[in-house]
Amino acid sequence: MLKKVRKIEIKTRALSHQIFAGEYHSAFKGRGMAFSEVREYQYGDDVRSMDWNVTARLRSPYIKVYEEERELTVVLLVDVSGSRYFGTTNELKRDLAAEIAAVLAFSASINNDKVGALFFSDRVEEFIPPKKGRSHLLRIISELLDFKPQSQGTDIGEALRYLTNAMKRHCTAFLLSDMMDFDSEMRPRYEDALKIACNRHDISAINIYDPREREIPDVGLVHVADAENGEQAWVDTSSRKVRESYEKWNAEANAVTKQVLNKYRIDTVSISTGEDYVKGLITFFNRRG
């Protein structure tokens, strides 16, 4: 485990320093501008920043200098349900989520932000309050790689409700999940909780999926199991009707998810296992910036 943690730290810390730190800083703003000092007016300065009291007293033009109140509180909401163990490329959804979360954590740390994590299934499994420091980040990465939940189900709404109650002050939250959490009528079960949470916090969604969750190949008769509720079935993937029905269901699921996220102005990006997530995250950051 220590080797795994060290490996992911080296890779994601380097990415954060070399690529993401600037984009992250631009995409996620501080709380505003705070007065820092006054200095003598220089050619090209904005006259709207002139400090007239100091100028009158010293009989020389002075301007006010402001700096961004940068420090943010970042919380990673990480889906640890049974479906995270799915993967048909060279990595599982769990591994991809861990790397992306680690990149976000180090990018936040480089910008002097506090970082916390909330691991959820159909309940809140663990909450790590936001803090600074390398040992704290390594604890989060270790949990990302090897967390063993008590339950296998998914309840995104429960995680969002916990965030709303636990974080009384504004924070920046990243929801890392496959977003598969619907009622019997294909409506996202977390909509009410999302509506409340996004009024208090800045929430972004990172939809992590595997290509085979969106379409299935013709590989004959296949035995499948639901990783969250244990249900099993035989599926005839050689049937075009079966494949088309599956793809139609998934397209509908993605459409209603996107509709709800857009409704509440939640910035989102979808990243697949086996895909270079660097490009996806940069596009995501630039869109926000």
PDB file of C-alpha atoms in Angstrom:
ATOM      1  CA  MET A   1       0.000   0.000   0.000  1.00  0.00           C
ATOM      2  CA  LEU A   2       2.815   2.407   0.821  1.00  0.00           C
ATOM      3  CA  LYS A   3       4.307   1.792  -2.629  1.00  0.00           C
ATOM      4  CA  LYS A   4       0.937   2.453  -4.262  1.00  0.00           C
ATOM      5  CA  VAL A   5       0.479   5.668  -2.294  1.00  0.00           C
ATOM      6  CA  ARG A   6       3.998   6.834  -3.118  1.00  0.00           C
ATOM      7  CA  LYS A   7       3.551   6.021  -6.809  1.00  0.00           C
ATOM      8  CA  ILE A   8       0.315   7.960  -7.128  1.00  0.00           C
ATOM      9  CA  GLU A   9       1.759  10.840  -5.078  1.00  0.00           C
ATOM     10  CA  ILE A  10       4.752  11.189  -7.408  1.00  0.00           C
ATOM     11  CA  LYS A  11       2.617  11.077 -10.565  1.00  0.00           C
ATOM     12  CA  THR A  12      -0.223  13.332  -9.442  1.00  0.00           C
ATOM     13  CA  ARG A  13       1.932  15.832  -7.559  1.00  0.00           C
ATOM     14  CA  ALA A  14       4.040  16.300 -10.708  1.00  0.00           C
ATOM     15  CA  LEU A  15       0.919  16.787 -12.844  1.00  0.00           C
ATOM     16  CA  SER A  16      -0.449  19.287 -10.343  1.00  0.00           C
ATOM     17  CA  HIS A  17       2.755  21.323 -10.298  1.00  0.00           C
ATOM     18  CA  GLN A  18       3.436  21.220 -14.031  1.00  0.00           C
ATOM     19  CA  ILE A  19      -0.037  21.365 -15.540  1.00  0.00           C
ATOM     20  CA  PHE A  20      -2.990  21.893 -13.266  1.00  0.00           C
ATOM     21  CA  ALA A  21      -2.019  24.378 -10.556  1.00  0.00           C
ATOM     22  CA  GLY A  22      -2.490  27.456 -12.750  1.00  0.00           C
ATOM     23  CA  GLU A  23      -5.700  26.191 -14.337  1.00  0.00           C
ATOM     24  CA  TYR A  24      -7.093  25.262 -10.932  1.00  0.00           C
ATOM     25  CA  HIS A  25      -6.235  28.690  -9.535  1.00  0.00           C
ATOM     26  CA  SER A  26      -7.993  30.422 -12.421  1.00  0.00           C
ATOM     27  CA  ALA A  27     -11.038  28.141 -12.353  1.00  0.00           C
ATOM     28  CA  PHE A  28     -11.716  28.273  -8.621  1.00  0.00           C
ATOM     29  CA  LYS A  29     -11.615  31.804  -7.320  1.00  0.00           C
ATOM     30  CA  GLY A  30     -11.049  33.022  -3.800  1.00  0.00           C
ATOM     31  CA  ARG A  31     -13.629  34.875  -1.757  1.00  0.00           C
ATOM     32  CA  GLY A  32     -12.773  38.277  -3.230  1.00  0.00           C
ATOM     33  CA  MET A  33     -10.138  40.965  -2.978  1.00  0.00           C
ATOM     34  CA  ALA A  34      -8.693  42.152   0.313  1.00  0.00           C
ATOM     35  CA  PHE A  35      -6.799  45.398   0.926  1.00  0.00           C
ATOM     36  CA  SER A  36      -3.064  44.775   1.210  1.00  0.00           C
ATOM     37  CA  GLU A  37      -1.169  48.104   1.238  1.00  0.00           C
ATOM     38  CA  VAL A  38      -0.742  51.500  -0.409  1.00  0.00           C
ATOM     39  CA  ARG A  39       2.111  52.435  -2.714  1.00  0.00           C
ATOM     40  CA  GLU A  40       3.087  55.389  -4.860  1.00  0.00           C
ATOM     41  CA  TYR A  41       1.203  55.805  -8.106  1.00  0.00           C
ATOM     42  CA  GLN A  42       3.036  54.481 -11.176  1.00  0.00           C
ATOM     43  CA  TYR A  43       2.339  55.268 -14.800  1.00  0.00           C
ATOM     44  CA  GLY A  44      -0.389  52.935 -16.077  1.00  0.00           C
ATOM     45  CA  ASP A  45      -2.045  52.305 -12.685  1.00  0.00           C
ATOM     46  CA  ASP A  46      -5.837  52.405 -12.557  1.00  0.00           C
ATOM     47  CA  VAL A  47      -6.807  55.812 -11.132  1.00  0.00           C
ATOM     48  CA  ARG A  48      -9.913  54.196  -9.643  1.00  0.00           C
ATOM     49  CA  SER A  49      -7.578  52.590  -7.078  1.00  0.00           C
ATOM     50  CA  MET A  50      -6.298  55.980  -5.910  1.00  0.00           C
ATOM     51  CA  ASP A  51      -6.209  56.456  -2.136  1.00  0.00           C
ATOM     52  CA  TRP A  52      -7.220  60.099  -1.920  1.00  0.00           C
ATOM     53  CA  ASN A  53      -6.717  60.409   1.836  1.00  0.00           C
ATOM     54  CA  VAL A  54      -3.090  59.258   1.694  1.00  0.00           C
ATOM     55  CA  THR A  55      -2.516  61.271  -1.482  1.00  0.00           C
ATOM     56  CA  ALA A  56      -3.765  64.457   0.228  1.00  0.00           C
ATOM     57  CA  ARG A  57      -1.766  63.811   3.379  1.00  0.00           C
ATOM     58  CA  LEU A  58       1.541  63.073   1.638  1.00  0.00           C
ATOM     59  CA  ARG A  59       0.927  65.419  -1.276  1.00  0.00           C
ATOM     60  CA  SER A  60       1.905  62.713  -3.724  1.00  0.00           C
ATOM     61  CA  PRO A  61      -0.364  60.242  -5.568  1.00  0.00           C
ATOM     62  CA  TYR A  62      -0.810  56.856  -3.858  1.00  0.00           C
ATOM     63  CA  ILE A  63      -2.991  53.886  -4.824  1.00  0.00           C
ATOM     64  CA  LYS A  64      -4.512  51.043  -2.862  1.00  0.00           C
ATOM     65  CA  VAL A  65      -3.132  47.576  -3.580  1.00  0.00           C
ATOM     66  CA  TYR A  66      -5.407  44.562  -3.237  1.00  0.00           C
ATOM     67  CA  GLU A  67      -4.702  40.855  -3.265  1.00  0.00           C
ATOM     68  CA  GLU A  68      -7.006  37.927  -3.748  1.00  0.00           C
ATOM     69  CA  GLU A  69      -8.303  36.196  -0.640  1.00  0.00           C
ATOM     70  CA  ARG A  70      -7.224  32.891  -2.114  1.00  0.00           C
ATOM     71  CA  GLU A  71      -7.732  30.240   0.518  1.00  0.00           C
ATOM     72  CA  LEU A  72     -10.537  27.831  -0.293  1.00  0.00           C
ATOM     73  CA  THR A  73     -11.909  24.793   1.467  1.00  0.00           C
ATOM     74  CA  VAL A  74     -12.123  21.829  -0.903  1.00  0.00           C
ATOM     75  CA  VAL A  75     -14.077  18.631  -0.253  1.00  0.00           C
ATOM     76  CA  LEU A  76     -13.809  15.524  -2.452  1.00  0.00           C
ATOM     77  CA  LEU A  77     -17.074  13.555  -2.527  1.00  0.00           C
ATOM     78  CA  VAL A  78     -15.953  10.096  -3.642  1.00  0.00           C
ATOM     79  CA  ASP A  79     -18.355   7.320  -4.669  1.00  0.00           C
ATOM     80  CA  VAL A  80     -17.107   4.052  -3.110  1.00  0.00           C
ATOM     81  CA  SER A  81     -20.073   1.864  -4.107  1.00  0.00           C
ATOM     82  CA  GLY A  82     -19.636  -1.581  -5.645  1.00  0.00           C
ATOM     83  CA  SER A  83     -19.702  -0.309  -9.226  1.00  0.00           C
ATOM     84  CA  ARG A  84     -16.292   1.350  -8.777  1.00  0.00           C
ATOM     85  CA  TYR A  85     -14.672  -2.080  -9.245  1.00  0.00           C
ATOM     86  CA  PHE A  86     -15.847  -2.230 -12.858  1.00  0.00           C
ATOM     87  CA  GLY A  87     -13.323  -1.727 -15.630  1.00  0.00           C
ATOM     88  CA  THR A  88     -12.677  -3.253 -19.041  1.00  0.00           C
ATOM     89  CA  THR A  89      -9.594  -1.247 -20.020  1.00  0.00           C
ATOM     90  CA  ASN A  90      -6.266  -1.174 -18.203  1.00  0.00           C
ATOM     91  CA  GLU A  91      -7.803   0.323 -15.053  1.00  0.00           C
ATOM     92  CA  LEU A  92     -10.860   0.180 -12.837  1.00  0.00           C
ATOM     93  CA  LYS A  93     -13.159   3.143 -12.234  1.00  0.00           C
ATOM     94  CA  ARG A  94     -11.806   3.135  -8.679  1.00  0.00           C
ATOM     95  CA  ASP A  95      -8.235   3.666  -9.926  1.00  0.00           C
ATOM     96  CA  LEU A  96      -9.242   6.498 -12.246  1.00  0.00           C
ATOM     97  CA  ALA A  97     -11.233   8.207  -9.483  1.00  0.00           C
ATOM     98  CA  ALA A  98      -8.267   7.907  -7.111  1.00  0.00           C
ATOM     99  CA  GLU A  99      -5.863   9.546  -9.564  1.00  0.00           C
ATOM    100  CA  ILE A 100      -8.221  12.395 -10.436  1.00  0.00           C
ATOM    101  CA  ALA A 101      -9.020  13.019  -6.769  1.00  0.00           C
ATOM    102  CA  ALA A 102      -5.299  13.040  -5.934  1.00  0.00           C
ATOM    103  CA  VAL A 103      -4.598  15.565  -8.718  1.00  0.00           C
ATOM    104  CA  LEU A 104      -7.378  17.801  -7.414  1.00  0.00           C
ATOM    105  CA  ALA A 105      -6.081  17.458  -3.848  1.00  0.00           C
ATOM    106  CA  PHE A 106      -2.496  18.387  -4.771  1.00  0.00           C
ATOM    107  CA  SER A 107      -3.650  21.242  -7.027  1.00  0.00           C
ATOM    108  CA  ALA A 108      -5.658  22.619  -4.102  1.00  0.00           C
ATOM    109  CA  SER A 109      -2.720  22.162  -1.734  1.00  0.00           C
ATOM    110  CA  ILE A 110      -0.322  24.008  -4.080  1.00  0.00           C
ATOM    111  CA  ASN A 111      -2.761  26.914  -3.964  1.00  0.00           C
ATOM    112  CA  ASN A 112      -2.756  26.782  -0.149  1.00  0.00           C
ATOM    113  CA  ASP A 113      -6.314  25.454   0.087  1.00  0.00           C
ATOM    114  CA  LYS A 114      -7.554  23.056   2.738  1.00  0.00           C
ATOM    115  CA  VAL A 115      -8.669  19.639   1.485  1.00  0.00           C
ATOM    116  CA  GLY A 116     -11.125  17.151   2.954  1.00  0.00           C
ATOM    117  CA  ALA A 117     -12.834  13.996   1.685  1.00  0.00           C
ATOM    118  CA  LEU A 118     -16.194  12.322   2.058  1.00  0.00           C
ATOM    119  CA  PHE A 119     -16.499   8.662   1.040  1.00  0.00           C
ATOM    120  CA  PHE A 120     -20.019   7.464   0.358  1.00  0.00           C
ATOM    121  CA  SER A 121     -21.985   4.425  -0.808  1.00  0.00           C
ATOM    122  CA  ASP A 122     -25.677   4.458   0.052  1.00  0.00           C
ATOM    123  CA  ARG A 123     -24.534   6.018   3.307  1.00  0.00           C
ATOM    124  CA  VAL A 124     -21.692   8.294   4.359  1.00  0.00           C
ATOM    125  CA  GLU A 125     -18.885   5.833   5.008  1.00  0.00           C
ATOM    126  CA  GLU A 126     -16.234   8.276   6.236  1.00  0.00           C
ATOM    127  CA  PHE A 127     -15.677  12.020   6.452  1.00  0.00           C
ATOM    128  CA  ILE A 128     -12.150  13.449   6.661  1.00  0.00           C
ATOM    129  CA  PRO A 129     -12.422  17.134   7.691  1.00  0.00           C
ATOM    130  CA  PRO A 130     -10.500  19.640   5.540  1.00  0.00           C
ATOM    131  CA  LYS A 131      -6.928  20.332   6.599  1.00  0.00           C
ATOM    132  CA  LYS A 132      -3.583  21.260   5.117  1.00  0.00           C
ATOM    133  CA  GLY A 133      -0.327  19.339   5.040  1.00  0.00           C
ATOM    134  CA  ARG A 134       1.335  16.493   3.158  1.00  0.00           C
ATOM    135  CA  SER A 135       0.555  13.816   5.743  1.00  0.00           C
ATOM    136  CA  HIS A 136      -3.120  14.756   5.541  1.00  0.00           C
ATOM    137  CA  LEU A 137      -3.108  14.472   1.737  1.00  0.00           C
ATOM    138  CA  LEU A 138      -1.340  11.107   1.906  1.00  0.00           C
ATOM    139  CA  ARG A 139      -4.022   9.851   4.279  1.00  0.00           C
ATOM    140  CA  ILE A 140      -6.694  10.833   1.757  1.00  0.00           C
ATOM    141  CA  ILE A 141      -4.805   9.133  -1.097  1.00  0.00           C
ATOM    142  CA  SER A 142      -4.355   5.978   0.972  1.00  0.00           C
ATOM    143  CA  GLU A 143      -8.098   5.863   1.634  1.00  0.00           C
ATOM    144  CA  LEU A 144      -8.831   6.514  -2.045  1.00  0.00           C
ATOM    145  CA  LEU A 145      -6.821   3.456  -3.015  1.00  0.00           C
ATOM    146  CA  ASP A 146      -7.891   1.006  -0.351  1.00  0.00           C
ATOM    147  CA  PHE A 147     -11.129   2.133   1.270  1.00  0.00           C
ATOM    148  CA  LYS A 148     -13.425  -0.758   2.199  1.00  0.00           C
ATOM    149  CA  PRO A 149     -17.039   0.441   2.535  1.00  0.00           C
ATOM    150  CA  GLN A 150     -19.658  -1.161   4.745  1.00  0.00           C
ATOM    151  CA  SER A 151     -22.233  -1.060   1.940  1.00  0.00           C
ATOM    152  CA  GLN A 152     -22.165  -1.513  -1.831  1.00  0.00           C
ATOM    153  CA  GLY A 153     -25.124   0.697  -2.872  1.00  0.00           C
ATOM    154  CA  THR A 154     -25.232   4.298  -4.100  1.00  0.00           C
ATOM    155  CA  ASP A 155     -26.997   7.324  -2.620  1.00  0.00           C
ATOM    156  CA  ILE A 156     -25.544  10.572  -3.925  1.00  0.00           C
ATOM    157  CA  GLY A 157     -28.259  12.546  -2.169  1.00  0.00           C
ATOM    158  CA  GLU A 158     -27.110  11.269   1.230  1.00  0.00           C
ATOM    159  CA  ALA A 159     -23.575  12.518   0.522  1.00  0.00           C
ATOM    160  CA  LEU A 160     -24.850  15.934  -0.553  1.00  0.00           C
ATOM    161  CA  ARG A 161     -27.078  16.242   2.522  1.00  0.00           C
ATOM    162  CA  TYR A 162     -24.140  15.395   4.771  1.00  0.00           C
ATOM    163  CA  LEU A 163     -22.000  18.014   3.005  1.00  0.00           C
ATOM    164  CA  THR A 164     -24.689  20.659   3.514  1.00  0.00           C
ATOM    165  CA  ASN A 165     -24.924  19.855   7.236  1.00  0.00           C
ATOM    166  CA  ALA A 166     -21.222  19.349   7.933  1.00  0.00           C
ATOM    167  CA  MET A 167     -19.818  22.335   6.043  1.00  0.00           C
ATOM    168  CA  LYS A 168     -21.498  25.437   7.441  1.00  0.00           C
ATOM    169  CA  ARG A 169     -19.297  27.795   5.446  1.00  0.00           C
ATOM    170  CA  HIS A 170     -18.954  27.947   1.668  1.00  0.00           C
ATOM    171  CA  CYS A 171     -16.700  25.286   0.155  1.00  0.00           C
ATOM    172  CA  THR A 172     -15.687  23.943  -3.243  1.00  0.00           C
ATOM    173  CA  ALA A 173     -16.837  20.346  -3.670  1.00  0.00           C
ATOM    174  CA  PHE A 174     -15.949  17.805  -6.361  1.00  0.00           C
ATOM    175  CA  LEU A 175     -18.377  14.912  -6.801  1.00  0.00           C
ATOM    176  CA  LEU A 176     -16.550  11.909  -8.304  1.00  0.00           C
ATOM    177  CA  SER A 177     -19.072   9.262  -9.304  1.00  0.00           C
ATOM    178  CA  ASP A 178     -20.567   7.343 -12.223  1.00  0.00           C
ATOM    179  CA  MET A 179     -23.766   9.260 -11.363  1.00  0.00           C
ATOM    180  CA  MET A 180     -25.876   6.101 -11.689  1.00  0.00           C
ATOM    181  CA  ASP A 181     -28.486   6.805  -9.019  1.00  0.00           C
ATOM    182  CA  PHE A 182     -32.058   6.793 -10.375  1.00  0.00           C
ATOM    183  CA  ASP A 183     -35.539   5.986  -9.132  1.00  0.00           C
ATOM    184  CA  SER A 184     -37.912   3.583 -10.898  1.00  0.00           C
ATOM    185  CA  GLU A 185     -38.958   6.325 -13.325  1.00  0.00           C
ATOM    186  CA  MET A 186     -35.386   7.146 -14.364  1.00  0.00           C
ATOM    187  CA  ARG A 187     -35.177  10.362 -12.338  1.00  0.00           C
ATOM    188  CA  PRO A 188     -31.988  11.217 -10.435  1.00  0.00           C
ATOM    189  CA  ARG A 189     -32.770  10.528  -6.773  1.00  0.00           C
ATOM    190  CA  TYR A 190     -30.326  13.193  -5.618  1.00  0.00           C
ATOM    191  CA  GLU A 191     -31.977  16.213  -7.278  1.00  0.00           C
ATOM    192  CA  ASP A 192     -33.550  17.710  -4.130  1.00  0.00           C
ATOM    193  CA  ALA A 193     -30.310  17.364  -2.155  1.00  0.00           C
ATOM    194  CA  LEU A 194     -28.332  18.861  -5.043  1.00  0.00           C
ATOM    195  CA  LYS A 195     -30.658  21.855  -5.230  1.00  0.00           C
ATOM    196  CA  ILE A 196     -30.017  22.664  -1.561  1.00  0.00           C
ATOM    197  CA  ALA A 197     -26.281  21.917  -1.586  1.00  0.00           C
ATOM    198  CA  CYS A 198     -25.473  24.036  -4.640  1.00  0.00           C
ATOM    199  CA  ASN A 199     -27.097  27.071  -3.043  1.00  0.00           C
ATOM    200  CA  ARG A 200     -24.468  26.952  -0.305  1.00  0.00           C
ATOM    201  CA  HIS A 201     -21.449  25.421  -2.007  1.00  0.00           C
ATOM    202  CA  ASP A 202     -19.629  25.480  -5.350  1.00  0.00           C
ATOM    203  CA  ILE A 203     -20.182  21.942  -6.632  1.00  0.00           C
ATOM    204  CA  SER A 204     -18.636  20.304  -9.693  1.00  0.00           C
ATOM    205  CA  ALA A 205     -19.336  16.785 -10.960  1.00  0.00           C
ATOM    206  CA  ILE A 206     -16.750  14.476 -12.492  1.00  0.00           C
ATOM    207  CA  ASN A 207     -18.587  11.602 -14.163  1.00  0.00           C
ATOM    208  CA  ILE A 208     -16.327   8.550 -14.228  1.00  0.00           C
ATOM    209  CA  TYR A 209     -17.394   5.706 -16.488  1.00  0.00           C
ATOM    210  CA  ASP A 210     -16.168   2.698 -18.447  1.00  0.00           C
ATOM    211  CA  PRO A 211     -16.776   2.408 -22.239  1.00  0.00           C
ATOM    212  CA  ARG A 212     -18.624  -0.888 -21.765  1.00  0.00           C
ATOM    213  CA  GLU A 213     -21.174   0.875 -19.581  1.00  0.00           C
ATOM    214  CA  ARG A 214     -22.316   2.818 -22.623  1.00  0.00           C
ATOM    215  CA  GLU A 215     -22.334   0.072 -25.214  1.00  0.00           C
ATOM    216  CA  ILE A 216     -21.754  -3.674 -25.169  1.00  0.00           C
ATOM    217  CA  PRO A 217     -20.018  -5.688 -27.904  1.00  0.00           C
ATOM    218  CA  ASP A 218     -21.322  -8.826 -29.555  1.00  0.00           C
ATOM    219  CA  VAL A 219     -19.570 -11.510 -27.492  1.00  0.00           C
ATOM    220  CA  GLY A 220     -22.373 -14.059 -27.279  1.00  0.00           C
ATOM    221  CA  LEU A 221     -24.004 -15.278 -24.082  1.00  0.00           C
ATOM    222  CA  VAL A 222     -22.567 -13.503 -21.019  1.00  0.00           C
ATOM    223  CA  HIS A 223     -23.168 -13.987 -17.314  1.00  0.00           C
ATOM    224  CA  VAL A 224     -23.414 -10.594 -15.585  1.00  0.00           C
ATOM    225  CA  ALA A 225     -23.873  -9.475 -11.995  1.00  0.00           C
ATOM    226  CA  ASP A 226     -24.903  -6.187 -10.396  1.00  0.00           C
ATOM    227  CA  ALA A 227     -22.008  -5.180  -8.141  1.00  0.00           C
ATOM    228  CA  GLU A 228     -24.310  -3.160  -5.872  1.00  0.00           C
ATOM    229  CA  ASN A 229     -27.298  -5.435  -5.224  1.00  0.00           C
ATOM    230  CA  GLY A 230     -25.908  -8.831  -6.223  1.00  0.00           C
ATOM    231  CA  GLU A 231     -28.531  -9.608  -8.879  1.00  0.00           C
ATOM    232  CA  GLN A 232     -27.295 -11.930 -11.639  1.00  0.00           C
ATOM    233  CA  ALA A 233     -28.477 -12.719 -15.146  1.00  0.00           C
ATOM    234  CA  TRP A 234     -27.477 -14.212 -18.485  1.00  0.00           C
ATOM    235  CA  VAL A 235     -27.431 -11.708 -21.347  1.00  0.00           C
ATOM    236  CA  ASP A 236     -27.376 -12.626 -25.030  1.00  0.00           C
ATOM    237  CA  THR A 237     -25.130  -9.900 -26.434  1.00  0.00           C
ATOM    238  CA  SER A 238     -25.383 -11.412 -29.910  1.00  0.00           C
ATOM    239  CA  SER A 239     -28.932 -10.034 -30.055  1.00  0.00           C
ATOM    240  CA  ARG A 240     -28.993  -6.634 -31.763  1.00  0.00           C
ATOM    241  CA  LYS A 241     -32.237  -5.838 -29.949  1.00  0.00           C
ATOM    242  CA  VAL A 242     -30.571  -6.454 -26.588  1.00  0.00           C
ATOM    243  CA  ARG A 243     -27.570  -4.267 -27.458  1.00  0.00           C
ATOM    244  CA  GLU A 244     -29.715  -1.451 -28.808  1.00  0.00           C
ATOM    245  CA  SER A 245     -32.033  -1.578 -25.788  1.00  0.00           C
ATOM    246  CA  TYR A 246     -29.037  -1.322 -23.449  1.00  0.00           C
ATOM    247  CA  GLU A 247     -27.523   1.592 -25.366  1.00  0.00           C
ATOM    248  CA  LYS A 248     -30.895   3.368 -25.419  1.00  0.00           C
ATOM    249  CA  TRP A 249     -31.247   2.999 -21.637  1.00  0.00           C
ATOM    250  CA  ASN A 250     -27.740   4.333 -21.070  1.00  0.00           C
ATOM    251  CA  ALA A 251     -28.262   7.277 -23.433  1.00  0.00           C
ATOM    252  CA  GLU A 252     -31.429   8.165 -21.525  1.00  0.00           C
ATOM    253  CA  ALA A 253     -29.599   7.896 -18.198  1.00  0.00           C
ATOM    254  CA  ASN A 254     -26.842  10.229 -19.406  1.00  0.00           C
ATOM    255  CA  ALA A 255     -29.372  12.685 -20.830  1.00  0.00           C
ATOM    256  CA  VAL A 256     -31.393  13.030 -17.616  1.00  0.00           C
ATOM    257  CA  THR A 257     -28.194  13.311 -15.570  1.00  0.00           C
ATOM    258  CA  LYS A 258     -26.925  16.111 -17.809  1.00  0.00           C
ATOM    259  CA  GLN A 259     -30.332  17.798 -17.689  1.00  0.00           C
ATOM    260  CA  VAL A 260     -30.360  17.919 -13.879  1.00  0.00           C
ATOM    261  CA  LEU A 261     -26.746  19.108 -13.627  1.00  0.00           C
ATOM    262  CA  ASN A 262     -27.399  21.837 -16.185  1.00  0.00           C
ATOM    263  CA  LYS A 263     -30.587  22.848 -14.382  1.00  0.00           C
ATOM    264  CA  TYR A 264     -28.581  23.729 -11.268  1.00  0.00           C
ATOM    265  CA  ARG A 265     -25.583  25.043 -13.225  1.00  0.00           C
ATOM    266  CA  ILE A 266     -23.246  22.319 -12.024  1.00  0.00           C
ATOM    267  CA  ASP A 267     -20.002  22.287 -13.992  1.00  0.00           C
ATOM    268  CA  THR A 268     -19.286  18.759 -15.143  1.00  0.00           C
ATOM    269  CA  VAL A 269     -16.907  16.626 -17.184  1.00  0.00           C
ATOM    270  CA  SER A 270     -17.140  12.954 -18.186  1.00  0.00           C
ATOM    271  CA  ILE A 271     -13.934  10.915 -18.175  1.00  0.00           C
ATOM    272  CA  SER A 272     -13.620   7.282 -19.230  1.00  0.00           C
ATOM    273  CA  THR A 273     -11.289   4.576 -17.931  1.00  0.00           C
ATOM    274  CA  GLY A 274      -8.401   4.095 -20.339  1.00  0.00           C
ATOM    275  CA  GLU A 275      -8.662   7.752 -21.352  1.00  0.00           C
ATOM    276  CA  ASP A 276      -6.078  10.477 -20.717  1.00  0.00           C
ATOM    277  CA  TYR A 277      -7.813  12.434 -17.968  1.00  0.00           C
ATOM    278  CA  VAL A 278      -5.357  15.339 -18.267  1.00  0.00           C
ATOM    279  CA  LYS A 279      -7.063  16.678 -21.381  1.00  0.00           C
ATOM    280  CA  GLY A 280     -10.515  16.327 -19.810  1.00  0.00           C
ATOM    281  CA  LEU A 281      -9.534  18.183 -16.642  1.00  0.00           C
ATOM    282  CA  ILE A 282      -7.787  20.991 -18.515  1.00  0.00           C
ATOM    283  CA  THR A 283     -10.893  21.469 -20.684  1.00  0.00           C
ATOM    284  CA  PHE A 284     -13.010  21.460 -17.525  1.00  0.00           C
ATOM    285  CA  PHE A 285     -10.808  24.044 -15.754  1.00  0.00           C
ATOM    286  CA  ASN A 286     -10.613  26.294 -18.824  1.00  0.00           C
ATOM    287  CA  ARG A 287     -14.386  26.200 -19.229  1.00  0.00           C
ATOM    288  CA  ARG A 288     -14.774  27.442 -15.664  1.00  0.00           C
ATOM    289  CA  GLY A 289     -12.000  30.011 -15.959  1.00  0.00           C
TER     290      GLY A 289
END
